[in-house]
PDB file of C-alpha atoms and ligand atoms in Angstrom:
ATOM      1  CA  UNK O1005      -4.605  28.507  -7.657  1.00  0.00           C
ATOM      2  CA  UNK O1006      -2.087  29.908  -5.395  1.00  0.00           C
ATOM      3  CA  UNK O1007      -1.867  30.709  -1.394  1.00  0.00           C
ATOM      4  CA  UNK O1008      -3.923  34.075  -1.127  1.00  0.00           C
ATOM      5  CA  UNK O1009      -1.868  37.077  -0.881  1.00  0.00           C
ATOM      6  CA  UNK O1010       1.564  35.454  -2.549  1.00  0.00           C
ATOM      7  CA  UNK O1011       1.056  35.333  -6.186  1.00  0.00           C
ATOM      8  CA  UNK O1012       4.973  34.026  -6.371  1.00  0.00           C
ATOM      9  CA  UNK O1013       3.898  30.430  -4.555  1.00  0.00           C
ATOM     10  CA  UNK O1014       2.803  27.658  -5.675  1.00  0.00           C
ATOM     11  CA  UNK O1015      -0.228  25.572  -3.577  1.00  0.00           C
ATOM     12  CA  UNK O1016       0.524  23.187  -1.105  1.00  0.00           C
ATOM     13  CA  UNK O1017      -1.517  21.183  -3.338  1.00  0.00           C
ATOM     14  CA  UNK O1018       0.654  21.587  -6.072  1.00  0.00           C
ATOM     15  CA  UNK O1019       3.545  21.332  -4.531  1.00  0.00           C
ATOM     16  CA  UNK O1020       2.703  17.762  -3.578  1.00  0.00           C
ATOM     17  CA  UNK O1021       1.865  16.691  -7.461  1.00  0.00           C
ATOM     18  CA  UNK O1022       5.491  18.106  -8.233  1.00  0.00           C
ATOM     19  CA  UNK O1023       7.226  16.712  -5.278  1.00  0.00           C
ATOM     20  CA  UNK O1024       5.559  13.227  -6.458  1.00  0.00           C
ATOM     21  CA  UNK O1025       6.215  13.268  -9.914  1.00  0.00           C
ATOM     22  CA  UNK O1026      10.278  14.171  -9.010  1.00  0.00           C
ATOM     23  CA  UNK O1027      10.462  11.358  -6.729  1.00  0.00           C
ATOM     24  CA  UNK O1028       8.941   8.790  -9.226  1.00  0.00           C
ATOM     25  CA  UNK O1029      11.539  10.246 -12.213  1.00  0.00           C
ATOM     26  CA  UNK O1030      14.199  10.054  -9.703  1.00  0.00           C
ATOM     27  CA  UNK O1031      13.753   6.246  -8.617  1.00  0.00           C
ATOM     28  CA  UNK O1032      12.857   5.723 -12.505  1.00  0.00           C
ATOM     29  CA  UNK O1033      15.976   7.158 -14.176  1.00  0.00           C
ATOM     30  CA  UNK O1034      18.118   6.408 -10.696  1.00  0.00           C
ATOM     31  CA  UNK O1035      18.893  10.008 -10.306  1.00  0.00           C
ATOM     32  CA  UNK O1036      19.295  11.633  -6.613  1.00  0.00           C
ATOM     33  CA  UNK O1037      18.323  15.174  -5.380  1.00  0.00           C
ATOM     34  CA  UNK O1038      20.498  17.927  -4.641  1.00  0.00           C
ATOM     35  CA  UNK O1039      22.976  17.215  -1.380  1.00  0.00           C
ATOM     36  CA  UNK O1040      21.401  21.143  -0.703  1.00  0.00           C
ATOM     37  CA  UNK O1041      17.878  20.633  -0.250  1.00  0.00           C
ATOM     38  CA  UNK O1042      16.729  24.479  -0.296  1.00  0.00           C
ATOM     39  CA  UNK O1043      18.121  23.620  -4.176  1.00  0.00           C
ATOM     40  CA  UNK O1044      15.606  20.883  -4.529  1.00  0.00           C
ATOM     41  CA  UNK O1045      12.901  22.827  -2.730  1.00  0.00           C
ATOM     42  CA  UNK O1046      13.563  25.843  -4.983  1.00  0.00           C
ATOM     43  CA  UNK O1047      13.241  24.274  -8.054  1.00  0.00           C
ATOM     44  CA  UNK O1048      10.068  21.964  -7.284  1.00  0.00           C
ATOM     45  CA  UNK O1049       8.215  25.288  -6.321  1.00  0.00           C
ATOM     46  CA  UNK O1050       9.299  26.748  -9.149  1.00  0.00           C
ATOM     47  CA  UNK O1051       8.032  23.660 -11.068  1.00  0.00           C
ATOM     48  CA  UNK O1052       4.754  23.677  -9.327  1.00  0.00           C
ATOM     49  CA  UNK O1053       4.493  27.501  -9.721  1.00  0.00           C
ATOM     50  CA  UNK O1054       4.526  26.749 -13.547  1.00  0.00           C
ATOM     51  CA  UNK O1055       2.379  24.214 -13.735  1.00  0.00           C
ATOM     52  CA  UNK O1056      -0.486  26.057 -12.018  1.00  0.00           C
ATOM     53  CA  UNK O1057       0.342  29.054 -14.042  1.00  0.00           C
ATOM     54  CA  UNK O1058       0.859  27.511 -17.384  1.00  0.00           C
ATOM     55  CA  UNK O1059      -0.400  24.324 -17.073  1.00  0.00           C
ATOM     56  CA  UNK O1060       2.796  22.715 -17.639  1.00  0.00           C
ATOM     57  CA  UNK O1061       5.991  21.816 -15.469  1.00  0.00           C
ATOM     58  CA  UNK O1062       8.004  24.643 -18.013  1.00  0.00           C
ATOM     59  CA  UNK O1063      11.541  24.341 -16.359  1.00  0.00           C
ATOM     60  CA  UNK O1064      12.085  26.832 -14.076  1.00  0.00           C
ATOM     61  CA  UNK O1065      15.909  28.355 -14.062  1.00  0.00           C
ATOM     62  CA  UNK O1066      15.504  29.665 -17.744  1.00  0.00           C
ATOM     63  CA  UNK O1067      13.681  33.060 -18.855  1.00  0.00           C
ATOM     64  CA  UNK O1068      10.801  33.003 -21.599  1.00  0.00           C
ATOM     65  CA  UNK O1069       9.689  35.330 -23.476  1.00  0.00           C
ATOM     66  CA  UNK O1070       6.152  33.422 -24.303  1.00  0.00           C
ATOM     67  CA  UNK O1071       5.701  30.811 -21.623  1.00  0.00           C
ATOM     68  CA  UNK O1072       2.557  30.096 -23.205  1.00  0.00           C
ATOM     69  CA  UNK O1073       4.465  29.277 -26.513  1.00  0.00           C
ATOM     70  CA  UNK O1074       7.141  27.752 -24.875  1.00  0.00           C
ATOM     71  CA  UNK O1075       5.041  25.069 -23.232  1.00  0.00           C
ATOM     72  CA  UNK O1076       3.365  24.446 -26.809  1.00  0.00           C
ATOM     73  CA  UNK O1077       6.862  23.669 -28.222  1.00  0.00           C
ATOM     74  CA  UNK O1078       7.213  21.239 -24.901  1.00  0.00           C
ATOM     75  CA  UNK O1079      11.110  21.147 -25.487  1.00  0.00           C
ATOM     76  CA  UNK O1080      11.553  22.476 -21.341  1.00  0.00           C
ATOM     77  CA  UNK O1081       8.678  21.132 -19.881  1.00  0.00           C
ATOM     78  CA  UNK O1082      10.005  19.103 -16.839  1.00  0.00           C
ATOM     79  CA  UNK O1083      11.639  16.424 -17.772  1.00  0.00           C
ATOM     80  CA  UNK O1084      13.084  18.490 -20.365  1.00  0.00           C
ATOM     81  CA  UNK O1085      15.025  16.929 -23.200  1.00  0.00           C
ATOM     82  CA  UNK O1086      18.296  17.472 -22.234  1.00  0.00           C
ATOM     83  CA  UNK O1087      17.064  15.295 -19.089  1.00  0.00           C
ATOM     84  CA  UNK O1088      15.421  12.669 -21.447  1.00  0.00           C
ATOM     85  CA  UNK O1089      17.671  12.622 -23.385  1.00  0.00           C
ATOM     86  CA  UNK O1090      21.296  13.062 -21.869  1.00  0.00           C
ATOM     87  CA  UNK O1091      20.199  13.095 -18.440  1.00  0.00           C
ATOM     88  CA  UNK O1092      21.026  16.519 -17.868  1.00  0.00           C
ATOM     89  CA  UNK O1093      19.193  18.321 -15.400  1.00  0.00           C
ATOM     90  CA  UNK O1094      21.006  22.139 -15.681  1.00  0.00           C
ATOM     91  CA  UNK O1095      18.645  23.020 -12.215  1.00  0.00           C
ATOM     92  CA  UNK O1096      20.356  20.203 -10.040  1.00  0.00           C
ATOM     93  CA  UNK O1097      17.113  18.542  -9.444  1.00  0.00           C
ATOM     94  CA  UNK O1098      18.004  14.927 -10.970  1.00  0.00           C
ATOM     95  CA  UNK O1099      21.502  14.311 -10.615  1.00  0.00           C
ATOM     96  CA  UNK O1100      23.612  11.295 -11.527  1.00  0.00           C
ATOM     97  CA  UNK O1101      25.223   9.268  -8.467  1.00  0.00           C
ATOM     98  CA  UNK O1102      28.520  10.315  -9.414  1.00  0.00           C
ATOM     99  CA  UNK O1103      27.432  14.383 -10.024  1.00  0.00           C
ATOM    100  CA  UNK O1104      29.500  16.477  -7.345  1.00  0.00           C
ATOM    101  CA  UNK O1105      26.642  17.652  -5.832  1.00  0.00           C
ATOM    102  CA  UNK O1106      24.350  14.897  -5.359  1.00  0.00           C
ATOM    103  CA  UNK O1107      22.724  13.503  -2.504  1.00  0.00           C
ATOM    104  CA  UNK O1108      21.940   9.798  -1.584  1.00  0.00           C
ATOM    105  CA  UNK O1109      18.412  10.653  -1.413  1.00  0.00           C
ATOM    106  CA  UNK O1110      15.505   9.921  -4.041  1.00  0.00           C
ATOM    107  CA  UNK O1111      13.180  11.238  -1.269  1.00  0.00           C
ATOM    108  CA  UNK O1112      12.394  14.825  -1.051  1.00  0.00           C
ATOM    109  CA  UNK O1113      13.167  16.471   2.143  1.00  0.00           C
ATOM    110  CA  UNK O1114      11.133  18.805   3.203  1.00  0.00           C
ATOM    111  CA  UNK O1115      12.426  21.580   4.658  1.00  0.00           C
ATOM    112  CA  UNK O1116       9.741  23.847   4.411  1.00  0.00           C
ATOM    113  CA  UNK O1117       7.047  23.505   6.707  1.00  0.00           C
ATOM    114  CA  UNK O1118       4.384  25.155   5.371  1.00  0.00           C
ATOM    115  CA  UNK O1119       4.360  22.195   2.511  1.00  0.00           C
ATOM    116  CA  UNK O1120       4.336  19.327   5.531  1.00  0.00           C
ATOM    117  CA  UNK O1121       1.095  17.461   5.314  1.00  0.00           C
TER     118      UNK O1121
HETATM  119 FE1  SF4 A2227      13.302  19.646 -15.221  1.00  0.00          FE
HETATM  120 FE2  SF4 A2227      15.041  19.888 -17.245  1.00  0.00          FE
HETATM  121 FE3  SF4 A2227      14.629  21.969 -15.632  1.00  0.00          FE
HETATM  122 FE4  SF4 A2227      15.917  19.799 -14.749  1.00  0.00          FE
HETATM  123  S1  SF4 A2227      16.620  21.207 -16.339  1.00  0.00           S
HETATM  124  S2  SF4 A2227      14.281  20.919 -13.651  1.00  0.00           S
HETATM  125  S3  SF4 A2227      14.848  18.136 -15.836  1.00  0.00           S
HETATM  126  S4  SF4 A2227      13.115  20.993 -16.990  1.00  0.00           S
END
C-alpha cells in the first residue's frame, strides 16, 4: 500500500517497520547511521518502498532486472550479505564507528515530517 497519488513512496506505516528494523541491526551489529541523515532517510524509504512492493527489504541503490527473482535468490535483501557477512553496507545505512562518514547515532532522525508519528 502506498500514500494515494505517489506510487514512488513508501507508507508511513512502512516506513516505521523499516526505520525499526535499522535501528535494532544497528544497536545489534554496533553500526551508526549516516552523519547525512537525508542519506539514511533515502535509503530506509527506499527499503520500505521494496518491501511493500516486493515483499522483501531488496536493497535499494542497485538496479534489477527481476526484483521478483532477485528477492527469491535473497542474496540483497536488507541485511544483505556483504552486510552479514563483512559488514559492508555499500548504501551508507550501517556504518562502522570508524567509517568516514558515520554518525554517533543508532537512532534514526527524522527529518521528514510527513513520517513523524
Ligand atoms: Fe541493506 Fe546491504 Fe543495501 Fe546496506 S547495502 S542497505 S545492508 S541491502
Amino acid at each position: 500500500m502506498t500514500r494515494s497519488g505517489d506510487e514512488n513512496k513508501a507508507s508511513p506505516a512502512s516506513f516505521a517497520l523499516t526505520r525499526h528494523f535499522a535501528e535494532s541491526y544497528a544497536s545489534k551489529t554496533g553500526t551508526y547511521f549516516c552523519s547525512v541523515p537525508t542519506v539514511t532517510t533515502a535509503v530506509l524509504e527506499g527499503l520500505a518502498l521494496h518491501r511493500e512492493k516486493y515483499g522483501a527489504m531488496l536493497c535499494p541503490c542497485r538496479y534489477y532486472e527481476d526484483p521478483q527473482a532477485e528477492v527469491a535468490a535473497a542474496y540483497w535483501n536488507c541485511p544483505c550479505v556483504p552486510m552479514r557477512e563483512r559488514k559492508e553496507c555499500h548504501c551508507l545505512l550501517f556504518l562502522p564507528p570508524d567509517h568516514p562518514f558515520a554518525g554517533t547515532s543508532q537512532t534514526v532522525e527524522t527529518i521528514d515530517l510527513q513520517y513523524e508519528s
